[in-house]
PDB file of C-alpha atoms and ligand atoms in Angstrom:
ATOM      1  CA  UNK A 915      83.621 125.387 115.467  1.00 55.00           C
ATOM      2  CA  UNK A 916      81.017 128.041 114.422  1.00 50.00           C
ATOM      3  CA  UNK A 917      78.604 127.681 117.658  1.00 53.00           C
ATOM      4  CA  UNK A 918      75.346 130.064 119.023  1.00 63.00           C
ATOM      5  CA  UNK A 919      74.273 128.648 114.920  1.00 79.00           C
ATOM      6  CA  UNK A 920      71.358 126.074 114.406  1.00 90.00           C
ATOM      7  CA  UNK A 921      73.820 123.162 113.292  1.00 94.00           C
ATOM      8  CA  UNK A 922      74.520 122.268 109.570  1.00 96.00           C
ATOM      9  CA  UNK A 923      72.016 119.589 108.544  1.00 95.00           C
ATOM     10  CA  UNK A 924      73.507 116.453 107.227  1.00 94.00           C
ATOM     11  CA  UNK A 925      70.964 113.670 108.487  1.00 88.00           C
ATOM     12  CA  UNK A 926      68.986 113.997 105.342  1.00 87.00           C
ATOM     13  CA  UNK A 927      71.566 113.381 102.747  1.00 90.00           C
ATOM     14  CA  UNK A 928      73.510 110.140 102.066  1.00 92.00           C
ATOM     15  CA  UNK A 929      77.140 110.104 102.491  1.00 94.00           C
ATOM     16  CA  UNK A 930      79.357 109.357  99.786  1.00 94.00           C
ATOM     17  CA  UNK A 931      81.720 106.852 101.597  1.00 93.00           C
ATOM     18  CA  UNK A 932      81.973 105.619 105.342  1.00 89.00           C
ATOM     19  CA  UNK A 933      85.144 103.842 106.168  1.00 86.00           C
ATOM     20  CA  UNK A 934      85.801 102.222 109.617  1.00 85.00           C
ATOM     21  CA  UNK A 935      85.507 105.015 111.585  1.00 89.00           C
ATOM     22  CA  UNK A 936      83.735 107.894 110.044  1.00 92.00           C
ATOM     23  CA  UNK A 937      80.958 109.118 107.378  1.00 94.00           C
ATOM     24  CA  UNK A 938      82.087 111.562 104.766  1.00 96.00           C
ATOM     25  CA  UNK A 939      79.276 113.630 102.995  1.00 97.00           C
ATOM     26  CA  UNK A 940      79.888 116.258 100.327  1.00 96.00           C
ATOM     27  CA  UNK A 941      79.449 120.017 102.051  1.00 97.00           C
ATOM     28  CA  UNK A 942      75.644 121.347 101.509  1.00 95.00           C
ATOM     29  CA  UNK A 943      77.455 124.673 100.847  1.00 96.00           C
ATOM     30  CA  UNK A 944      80.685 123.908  98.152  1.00 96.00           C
ATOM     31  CA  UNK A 945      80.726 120.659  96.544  1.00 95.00           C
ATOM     32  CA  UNK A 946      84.207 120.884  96.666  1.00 97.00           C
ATOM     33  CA  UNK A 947      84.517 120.312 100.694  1.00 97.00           C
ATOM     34  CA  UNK A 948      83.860 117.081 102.027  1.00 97.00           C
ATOM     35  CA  UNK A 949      82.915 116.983 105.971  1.00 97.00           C
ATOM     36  CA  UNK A 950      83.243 113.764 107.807  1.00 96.00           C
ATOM     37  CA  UNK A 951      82.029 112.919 111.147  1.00 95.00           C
ATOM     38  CA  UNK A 952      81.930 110.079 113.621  1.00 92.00           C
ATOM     39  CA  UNK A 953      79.580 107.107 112.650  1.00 88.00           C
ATOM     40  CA  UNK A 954      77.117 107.377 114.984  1.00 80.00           C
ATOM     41  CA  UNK A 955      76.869 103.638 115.285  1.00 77.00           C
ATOM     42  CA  UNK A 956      80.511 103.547 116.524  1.00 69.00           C
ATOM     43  CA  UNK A 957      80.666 105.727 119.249  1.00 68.00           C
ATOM     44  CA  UNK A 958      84.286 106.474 120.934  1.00 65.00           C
ATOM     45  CA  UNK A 959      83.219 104.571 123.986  1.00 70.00           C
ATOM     46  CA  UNK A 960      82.959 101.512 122.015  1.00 72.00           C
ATOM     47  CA  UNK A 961      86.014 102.155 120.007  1.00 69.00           C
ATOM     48  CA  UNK A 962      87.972 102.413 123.191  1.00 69.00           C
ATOM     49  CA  UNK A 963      86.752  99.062 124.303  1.00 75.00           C
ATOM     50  CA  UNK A 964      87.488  97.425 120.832  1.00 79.00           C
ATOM     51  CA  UNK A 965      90.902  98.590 121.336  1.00 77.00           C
ATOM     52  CA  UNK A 966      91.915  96.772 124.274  1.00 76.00           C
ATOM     53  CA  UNK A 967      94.823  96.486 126.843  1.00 74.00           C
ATOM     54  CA  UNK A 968      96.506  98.998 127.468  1.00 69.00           C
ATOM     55  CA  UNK A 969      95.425 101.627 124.817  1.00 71.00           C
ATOM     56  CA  UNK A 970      92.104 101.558 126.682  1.00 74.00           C
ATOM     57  CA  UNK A 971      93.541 103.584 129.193  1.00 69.00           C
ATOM     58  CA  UNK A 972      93.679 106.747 126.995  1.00 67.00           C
ATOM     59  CA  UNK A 973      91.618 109.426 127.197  1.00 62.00           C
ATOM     60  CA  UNK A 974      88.359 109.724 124.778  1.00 64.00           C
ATOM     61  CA  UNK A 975      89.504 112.317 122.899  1.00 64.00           C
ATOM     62  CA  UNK A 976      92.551 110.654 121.765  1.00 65.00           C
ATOM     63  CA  UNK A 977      90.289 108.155 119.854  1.00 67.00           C
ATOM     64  CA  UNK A 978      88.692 110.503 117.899  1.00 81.00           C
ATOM     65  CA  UNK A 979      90.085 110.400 114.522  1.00 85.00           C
ATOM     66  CA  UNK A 980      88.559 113.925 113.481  1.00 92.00           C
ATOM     67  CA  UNK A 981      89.959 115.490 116.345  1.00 91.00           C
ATOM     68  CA  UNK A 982      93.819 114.129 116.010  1.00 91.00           C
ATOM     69  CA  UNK A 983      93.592 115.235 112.189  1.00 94.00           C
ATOM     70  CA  UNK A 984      92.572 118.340 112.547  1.00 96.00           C
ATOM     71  CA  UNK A 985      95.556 119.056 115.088  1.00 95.00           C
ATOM     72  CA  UNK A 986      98.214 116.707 112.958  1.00 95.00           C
ATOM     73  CA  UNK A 987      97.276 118.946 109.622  1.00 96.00           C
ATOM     74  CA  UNK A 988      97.804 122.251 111.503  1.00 96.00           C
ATOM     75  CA  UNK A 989     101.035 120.680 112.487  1.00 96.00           C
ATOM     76  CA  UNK A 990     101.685 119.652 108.596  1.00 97.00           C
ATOM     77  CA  UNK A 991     100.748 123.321 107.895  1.00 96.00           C
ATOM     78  CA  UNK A 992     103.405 124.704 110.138  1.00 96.00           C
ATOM     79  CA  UNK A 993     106.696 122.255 110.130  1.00 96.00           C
ATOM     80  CA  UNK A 994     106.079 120.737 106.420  1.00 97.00           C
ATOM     81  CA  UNK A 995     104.936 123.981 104.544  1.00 96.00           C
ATOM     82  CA  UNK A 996     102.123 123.818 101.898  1.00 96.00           C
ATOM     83  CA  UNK A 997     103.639 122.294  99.302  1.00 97.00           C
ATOM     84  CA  UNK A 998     103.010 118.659 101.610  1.00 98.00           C
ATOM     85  CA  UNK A 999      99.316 119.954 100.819  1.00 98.00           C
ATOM     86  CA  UNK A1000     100.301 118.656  96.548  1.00 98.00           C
ATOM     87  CA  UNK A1001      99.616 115.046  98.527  1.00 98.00           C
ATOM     88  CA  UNK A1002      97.617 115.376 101.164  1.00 98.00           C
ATOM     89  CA  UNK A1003      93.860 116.810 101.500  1.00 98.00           C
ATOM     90  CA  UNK A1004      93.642 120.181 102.935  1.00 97.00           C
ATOM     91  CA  UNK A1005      91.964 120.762 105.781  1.00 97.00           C
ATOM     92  CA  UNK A1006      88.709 123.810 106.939  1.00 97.00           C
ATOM     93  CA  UNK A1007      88.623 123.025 110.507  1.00 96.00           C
ATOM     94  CA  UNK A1008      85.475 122.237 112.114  1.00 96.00           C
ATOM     95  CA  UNK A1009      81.511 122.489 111.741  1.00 96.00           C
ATOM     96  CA  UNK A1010      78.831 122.334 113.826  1.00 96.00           C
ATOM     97  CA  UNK A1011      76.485 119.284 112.257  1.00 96.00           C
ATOM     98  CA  UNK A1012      73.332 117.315 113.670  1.00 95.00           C
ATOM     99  CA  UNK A1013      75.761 114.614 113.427  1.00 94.00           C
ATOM    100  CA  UNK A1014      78.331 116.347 115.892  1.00 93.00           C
ATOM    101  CA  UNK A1015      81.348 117.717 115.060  1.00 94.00           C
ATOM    102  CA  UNK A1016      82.386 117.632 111.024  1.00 96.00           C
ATOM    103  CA  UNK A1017      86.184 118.396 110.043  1.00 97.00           C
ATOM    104  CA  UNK A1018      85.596 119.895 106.554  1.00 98.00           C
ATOM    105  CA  UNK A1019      88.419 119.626 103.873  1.00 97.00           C
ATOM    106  CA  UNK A1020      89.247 119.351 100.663  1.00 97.00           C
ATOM    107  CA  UNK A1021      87.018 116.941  98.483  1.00 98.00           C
ATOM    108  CA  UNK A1022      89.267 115.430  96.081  1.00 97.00           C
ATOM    109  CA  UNK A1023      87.281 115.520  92.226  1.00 97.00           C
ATOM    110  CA  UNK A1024      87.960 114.473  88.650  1.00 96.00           C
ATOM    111  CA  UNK A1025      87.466 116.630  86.047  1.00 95.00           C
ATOM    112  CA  UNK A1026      84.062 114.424  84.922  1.00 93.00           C
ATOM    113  CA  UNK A1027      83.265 115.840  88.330  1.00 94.00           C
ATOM    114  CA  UNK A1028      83.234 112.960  90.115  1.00 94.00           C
ATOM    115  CA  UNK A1029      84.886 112.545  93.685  1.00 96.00           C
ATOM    116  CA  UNK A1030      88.415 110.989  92.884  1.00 96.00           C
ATOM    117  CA  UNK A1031      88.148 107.068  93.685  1.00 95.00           C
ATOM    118  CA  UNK A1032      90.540 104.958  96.142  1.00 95.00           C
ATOM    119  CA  UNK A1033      94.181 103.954  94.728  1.00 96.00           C
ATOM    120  CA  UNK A1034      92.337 100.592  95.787  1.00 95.00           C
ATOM    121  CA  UNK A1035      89.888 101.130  93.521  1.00 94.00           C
ATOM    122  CA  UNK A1036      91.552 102.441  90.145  1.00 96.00           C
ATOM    123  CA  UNK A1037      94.482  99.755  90.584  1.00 96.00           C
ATOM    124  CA  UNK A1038      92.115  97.121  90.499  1.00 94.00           C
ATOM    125  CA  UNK A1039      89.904  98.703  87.228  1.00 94.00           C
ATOM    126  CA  UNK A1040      93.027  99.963  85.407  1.00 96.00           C
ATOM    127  CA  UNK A1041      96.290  98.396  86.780  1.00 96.00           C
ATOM    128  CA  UNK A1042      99.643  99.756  87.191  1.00 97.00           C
ATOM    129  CA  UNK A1043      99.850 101.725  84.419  1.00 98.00           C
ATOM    130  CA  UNK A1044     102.617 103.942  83.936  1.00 98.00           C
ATOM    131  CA  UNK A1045     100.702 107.157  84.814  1.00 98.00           C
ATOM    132  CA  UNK A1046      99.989 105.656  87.641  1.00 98.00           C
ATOM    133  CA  UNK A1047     103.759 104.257  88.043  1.00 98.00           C
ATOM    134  CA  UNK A1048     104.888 108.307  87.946  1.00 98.00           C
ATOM    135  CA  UNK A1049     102.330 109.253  90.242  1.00 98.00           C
ATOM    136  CA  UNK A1050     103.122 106.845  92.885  1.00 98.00           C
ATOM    137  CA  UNK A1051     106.979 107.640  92.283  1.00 98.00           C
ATOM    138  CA  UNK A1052     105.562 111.400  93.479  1.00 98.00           C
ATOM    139  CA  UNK A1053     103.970 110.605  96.586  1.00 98.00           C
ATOM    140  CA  UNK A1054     107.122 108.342  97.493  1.00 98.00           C
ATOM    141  CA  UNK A1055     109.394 111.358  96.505  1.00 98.00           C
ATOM    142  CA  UNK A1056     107.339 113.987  98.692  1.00 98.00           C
ATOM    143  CA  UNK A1057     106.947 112.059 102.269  1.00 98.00           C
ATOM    144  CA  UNK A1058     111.054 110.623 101.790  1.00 98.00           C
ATOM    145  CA  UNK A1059     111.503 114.947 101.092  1.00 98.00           C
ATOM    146  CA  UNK A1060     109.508 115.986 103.630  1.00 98.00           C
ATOM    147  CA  UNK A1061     109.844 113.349 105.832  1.00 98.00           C
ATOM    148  CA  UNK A1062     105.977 113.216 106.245  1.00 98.00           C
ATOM    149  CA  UNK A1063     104.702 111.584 109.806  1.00 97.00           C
ATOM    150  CA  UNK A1064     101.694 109.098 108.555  1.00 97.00           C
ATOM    151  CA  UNK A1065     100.727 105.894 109.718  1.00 96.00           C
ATOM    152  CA  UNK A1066     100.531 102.884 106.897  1.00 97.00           C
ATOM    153  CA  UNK A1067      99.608 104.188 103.484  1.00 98.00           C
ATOM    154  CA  UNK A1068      96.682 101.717 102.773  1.00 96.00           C
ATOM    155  CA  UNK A1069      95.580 101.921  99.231  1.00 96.00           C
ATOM    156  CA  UNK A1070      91.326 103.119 100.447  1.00 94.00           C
ATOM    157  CA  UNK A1071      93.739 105.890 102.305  1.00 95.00           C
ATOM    158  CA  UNK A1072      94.856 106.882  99.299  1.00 97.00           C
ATOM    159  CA  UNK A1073      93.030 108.969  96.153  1.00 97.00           C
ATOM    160  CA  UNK A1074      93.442 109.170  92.760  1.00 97.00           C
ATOM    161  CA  UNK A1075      93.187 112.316  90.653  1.00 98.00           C
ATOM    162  CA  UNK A1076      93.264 112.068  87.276  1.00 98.00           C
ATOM    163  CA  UNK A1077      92.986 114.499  83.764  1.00 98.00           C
ATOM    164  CA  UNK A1078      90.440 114.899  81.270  1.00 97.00           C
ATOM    165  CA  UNK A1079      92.183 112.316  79.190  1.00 97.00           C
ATOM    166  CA  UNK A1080      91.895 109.703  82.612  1.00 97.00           C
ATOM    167  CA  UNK A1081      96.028 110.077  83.141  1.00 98.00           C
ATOM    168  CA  UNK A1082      96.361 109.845  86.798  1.00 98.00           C
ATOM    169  CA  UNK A1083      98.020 113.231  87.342  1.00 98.00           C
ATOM    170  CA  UNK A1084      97.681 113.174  91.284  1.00 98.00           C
ATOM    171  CA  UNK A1085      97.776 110.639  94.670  1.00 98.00           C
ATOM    172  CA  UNK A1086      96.294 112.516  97.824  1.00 98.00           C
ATOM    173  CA  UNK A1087      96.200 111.008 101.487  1.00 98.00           C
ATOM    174  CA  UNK A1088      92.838 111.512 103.281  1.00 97.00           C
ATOM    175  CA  UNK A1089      93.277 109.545 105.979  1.00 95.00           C
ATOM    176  CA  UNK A1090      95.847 107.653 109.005  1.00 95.00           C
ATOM    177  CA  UNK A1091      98.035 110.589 108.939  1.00 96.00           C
ATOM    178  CA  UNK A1092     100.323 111.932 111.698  1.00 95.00           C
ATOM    179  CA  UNK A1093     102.895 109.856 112.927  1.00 93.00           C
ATOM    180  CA  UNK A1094     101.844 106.377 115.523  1.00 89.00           C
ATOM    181  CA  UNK A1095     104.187 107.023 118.173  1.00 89.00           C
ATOM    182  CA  UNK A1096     103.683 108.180 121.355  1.00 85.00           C
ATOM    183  CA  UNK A1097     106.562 110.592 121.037  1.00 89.00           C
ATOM    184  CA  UNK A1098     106.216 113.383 117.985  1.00 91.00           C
ATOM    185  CA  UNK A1099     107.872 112.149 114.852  1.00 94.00           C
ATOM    186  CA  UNK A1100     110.132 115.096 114.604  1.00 93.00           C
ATOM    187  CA  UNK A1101     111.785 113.999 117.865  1.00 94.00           C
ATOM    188  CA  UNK A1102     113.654 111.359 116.377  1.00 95.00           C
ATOM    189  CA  UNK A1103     117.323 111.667 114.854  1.00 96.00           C
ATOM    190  CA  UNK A1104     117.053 112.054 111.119  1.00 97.00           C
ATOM    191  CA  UNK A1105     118.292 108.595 110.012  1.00 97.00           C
ATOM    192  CA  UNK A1106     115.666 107.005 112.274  1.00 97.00           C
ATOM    193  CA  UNK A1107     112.859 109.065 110.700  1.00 97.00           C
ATOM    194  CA  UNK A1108     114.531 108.326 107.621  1.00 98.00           C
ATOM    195  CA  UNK A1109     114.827 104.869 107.757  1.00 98.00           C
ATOM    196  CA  UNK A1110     111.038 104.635 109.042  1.00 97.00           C
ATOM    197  CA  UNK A1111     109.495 105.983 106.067  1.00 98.00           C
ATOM    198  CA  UNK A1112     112.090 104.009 103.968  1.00 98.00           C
ATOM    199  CA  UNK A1113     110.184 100.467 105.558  1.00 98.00           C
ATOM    200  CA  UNK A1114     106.887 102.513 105.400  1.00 98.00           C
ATOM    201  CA  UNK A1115     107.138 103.213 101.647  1.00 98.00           C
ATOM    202  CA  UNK A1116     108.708  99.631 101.137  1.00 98.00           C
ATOM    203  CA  UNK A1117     105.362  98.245 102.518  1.00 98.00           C
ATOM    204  CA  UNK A1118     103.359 100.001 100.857  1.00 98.00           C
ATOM    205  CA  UNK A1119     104.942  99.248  97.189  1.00 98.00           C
ATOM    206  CA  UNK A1120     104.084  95.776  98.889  1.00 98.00           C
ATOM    207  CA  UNK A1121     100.595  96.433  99.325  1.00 97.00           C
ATOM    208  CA  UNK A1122     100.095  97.489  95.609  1.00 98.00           C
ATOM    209  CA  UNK A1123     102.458  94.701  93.872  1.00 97.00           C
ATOM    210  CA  UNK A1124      99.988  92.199  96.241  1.00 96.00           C
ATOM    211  CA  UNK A1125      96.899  93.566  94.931  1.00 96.00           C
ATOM    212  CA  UNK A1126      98.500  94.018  91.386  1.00 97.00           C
ATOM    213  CA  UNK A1127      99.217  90.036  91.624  1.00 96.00           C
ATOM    214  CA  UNK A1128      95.442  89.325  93.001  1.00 95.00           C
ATOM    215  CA  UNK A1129      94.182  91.129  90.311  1.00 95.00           C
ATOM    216  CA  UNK A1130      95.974  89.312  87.130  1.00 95.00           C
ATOM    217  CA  UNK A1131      95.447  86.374  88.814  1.00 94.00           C
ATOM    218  CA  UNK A1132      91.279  87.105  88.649  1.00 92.00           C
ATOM    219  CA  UNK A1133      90.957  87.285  92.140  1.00 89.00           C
ATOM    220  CA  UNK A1134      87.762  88.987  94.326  1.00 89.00           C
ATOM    221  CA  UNK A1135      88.000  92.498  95.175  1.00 88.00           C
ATOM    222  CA  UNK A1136      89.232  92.355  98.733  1.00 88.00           C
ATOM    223  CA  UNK A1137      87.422  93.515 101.515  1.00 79.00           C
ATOM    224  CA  UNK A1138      84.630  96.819 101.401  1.00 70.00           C
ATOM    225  CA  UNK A1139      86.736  99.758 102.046  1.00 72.00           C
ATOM    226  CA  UNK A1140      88.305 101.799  98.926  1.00 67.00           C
ATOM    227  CA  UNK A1141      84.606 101.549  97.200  1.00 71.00           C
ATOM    228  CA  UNK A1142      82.814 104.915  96.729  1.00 71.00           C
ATOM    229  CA  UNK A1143      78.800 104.473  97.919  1.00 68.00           C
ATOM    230  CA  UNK A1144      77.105 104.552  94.621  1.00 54.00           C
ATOM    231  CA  UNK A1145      75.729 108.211  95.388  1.00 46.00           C
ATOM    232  CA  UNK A1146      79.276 109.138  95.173  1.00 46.00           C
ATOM    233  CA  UNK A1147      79.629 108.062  91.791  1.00 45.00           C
ATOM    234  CA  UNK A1148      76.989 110.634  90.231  1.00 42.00           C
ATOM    235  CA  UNK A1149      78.157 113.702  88.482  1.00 41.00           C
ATOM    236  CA  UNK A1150      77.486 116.860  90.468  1.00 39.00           C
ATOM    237  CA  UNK A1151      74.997 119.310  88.771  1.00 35.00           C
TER     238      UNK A1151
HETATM  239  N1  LIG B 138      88.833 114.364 100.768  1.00 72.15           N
HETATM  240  C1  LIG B 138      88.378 113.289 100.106  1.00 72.15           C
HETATM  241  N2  LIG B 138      88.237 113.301  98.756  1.00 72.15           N
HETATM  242  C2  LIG B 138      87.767 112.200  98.100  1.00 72.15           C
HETATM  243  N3  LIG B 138      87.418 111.058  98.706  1.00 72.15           N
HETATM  244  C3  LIG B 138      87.560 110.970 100.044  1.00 72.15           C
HETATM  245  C4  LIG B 138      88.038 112.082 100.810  1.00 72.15           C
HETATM  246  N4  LIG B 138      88.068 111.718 102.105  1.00 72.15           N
HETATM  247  C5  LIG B 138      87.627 110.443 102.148  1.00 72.15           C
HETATM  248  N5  LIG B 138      87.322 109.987 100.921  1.00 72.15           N
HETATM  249  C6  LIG B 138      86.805 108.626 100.611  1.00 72.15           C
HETATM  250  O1  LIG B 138      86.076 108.182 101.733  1.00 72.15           O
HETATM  251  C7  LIG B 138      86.615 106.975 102.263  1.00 72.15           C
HETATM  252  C8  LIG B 138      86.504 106.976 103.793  1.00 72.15           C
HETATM  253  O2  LIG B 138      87.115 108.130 104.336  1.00 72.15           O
HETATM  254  P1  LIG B 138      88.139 108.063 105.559  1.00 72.15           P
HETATM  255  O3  LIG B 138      89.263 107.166 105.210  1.00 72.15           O
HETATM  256  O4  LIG B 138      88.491 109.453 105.941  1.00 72.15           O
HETATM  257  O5  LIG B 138      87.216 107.391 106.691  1.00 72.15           O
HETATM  258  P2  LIG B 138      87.685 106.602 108.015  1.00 72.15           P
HETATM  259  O6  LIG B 138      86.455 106.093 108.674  1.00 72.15           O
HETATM  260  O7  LIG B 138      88.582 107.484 108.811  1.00 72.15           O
HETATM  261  O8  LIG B 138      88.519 105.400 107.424  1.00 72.15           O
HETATM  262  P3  LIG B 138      89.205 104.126 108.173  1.00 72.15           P
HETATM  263  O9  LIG B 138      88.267 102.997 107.902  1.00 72.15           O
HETATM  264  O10 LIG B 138      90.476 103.976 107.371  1.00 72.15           O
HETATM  265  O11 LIG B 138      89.399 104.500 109.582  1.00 72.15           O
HETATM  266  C9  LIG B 138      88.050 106.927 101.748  1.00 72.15           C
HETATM  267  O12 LIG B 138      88.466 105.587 101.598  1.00 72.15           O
HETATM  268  C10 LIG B 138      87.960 107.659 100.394  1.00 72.15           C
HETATM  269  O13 LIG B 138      87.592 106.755  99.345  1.00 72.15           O
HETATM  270 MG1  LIG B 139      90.133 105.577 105.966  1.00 72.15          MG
END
């Protein structure tokens, strides 16, 4: 955290997303960072409440999502090596903002230079296409490889880069990374870290074969998360 500095203004510009937990706004300074912070309307008091019996009786600072990132990508950095990094945003460490602590990394773009939208997102415009089919087969291949720690791999978690022609070349985690045990994920015997990212991948071919189905079937878009705010959606100068 760069401190003894007047604090990096972000109150005056609109963020390009918020999910549950946190804003994300594109960097004042490279508009290829992204730096998110806690909503300010969500403060990790509340979200400690919210989470009941008995996870309430964790510290504060485990609830803070910016915080365990930050320490789970160092940890990707050292025991996975960079080439994880093909799948999963790079991270800057911190910033001083007005809006507390920001955990800059790398903003994910399209070549039309607009930030990369949610797997949610471009499976319900385009489908499962098989561009998309390949990439997805590429993510799979790298966390069953690397045996990547990561919570569920929801499809707003998820974000699609594509190339000038719009063939998605590229799937990249930005969020609910690091593994959800209490113990660390590299404790366990292989074949139980193994088999754990086996169900994990299993559910989330799940997830996108469910919203595949709702989709040909003309359902609604479920739920907010995945969409960019429309700010987001703007070409960068
Ligand atoms: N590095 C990035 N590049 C492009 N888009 C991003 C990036 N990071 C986040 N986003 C977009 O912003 C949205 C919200 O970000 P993020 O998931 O980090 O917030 P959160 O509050 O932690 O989410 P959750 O609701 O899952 O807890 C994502 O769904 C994604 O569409
Ligand atoms: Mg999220």
């Amino acid at each position: 955290m760069t401190q003894h500095m007047t604090p990096l203004v972000l109150a005056g510009q609109p963020p390009f997303a918020q999910g549950g937990h946190r804003l994300c706004f594109v960097d004042p300074r490279d508009s290829n960072r992204c730096i998110k912070v806690r909503r300010p309307d969500y403060p990790l008091s509340a979200l400690r409440r919210d989470k009941g019996f008995p996870k309430n009786l964790r510290p504060l600072s485990s609830f803070d999502d910016n915080a365990e990132e930050f320490r789970v990508l160092q940890q990707f950095q050292r025991r996975l090596g960079d080439s994880v990094f093909q799948h999963v945003s790079r991270c800057h460490g911190f910033v001083d903002t007005d809006l507390g602590p920001g955990l800059m990394s790398e903003l994910i773009r399209n070549p039309d230079g607009l930030i990369a939208p949610s797997l949610k997102l471009r499976l319900w415009h385009s489908g499962l296409t098989p561009d998309l089919e390949v990439a997805i087969n590429a993510l799979s291949h790298c966390w069953r490889e690397l045996l990547v720690p990561s919570r569920e791999l929801l499809l707003h978690n998820i974000v699609v880069q594509t190339d000038p022609q719009d063939q998605v070349v590229r799937l990249v985690v930005v969020d609910g990374l690091g593994s959800p045990l209490a113990l660390p994920f590299h404790w366990l015997p292989r074949p139980r870290r193994v088999a754990r990212i086996e169900r994990l991948l299993h559910r989330f071919r799940q997830r996108l074969q469910q919203l595949d189905a709702l989709r040909t079937a003309g359902g609604d878009f479920p739920g907010l998360r995945g969409h960019l705010l429309h700010y987001g959606q703007e070409p960068q100068p």
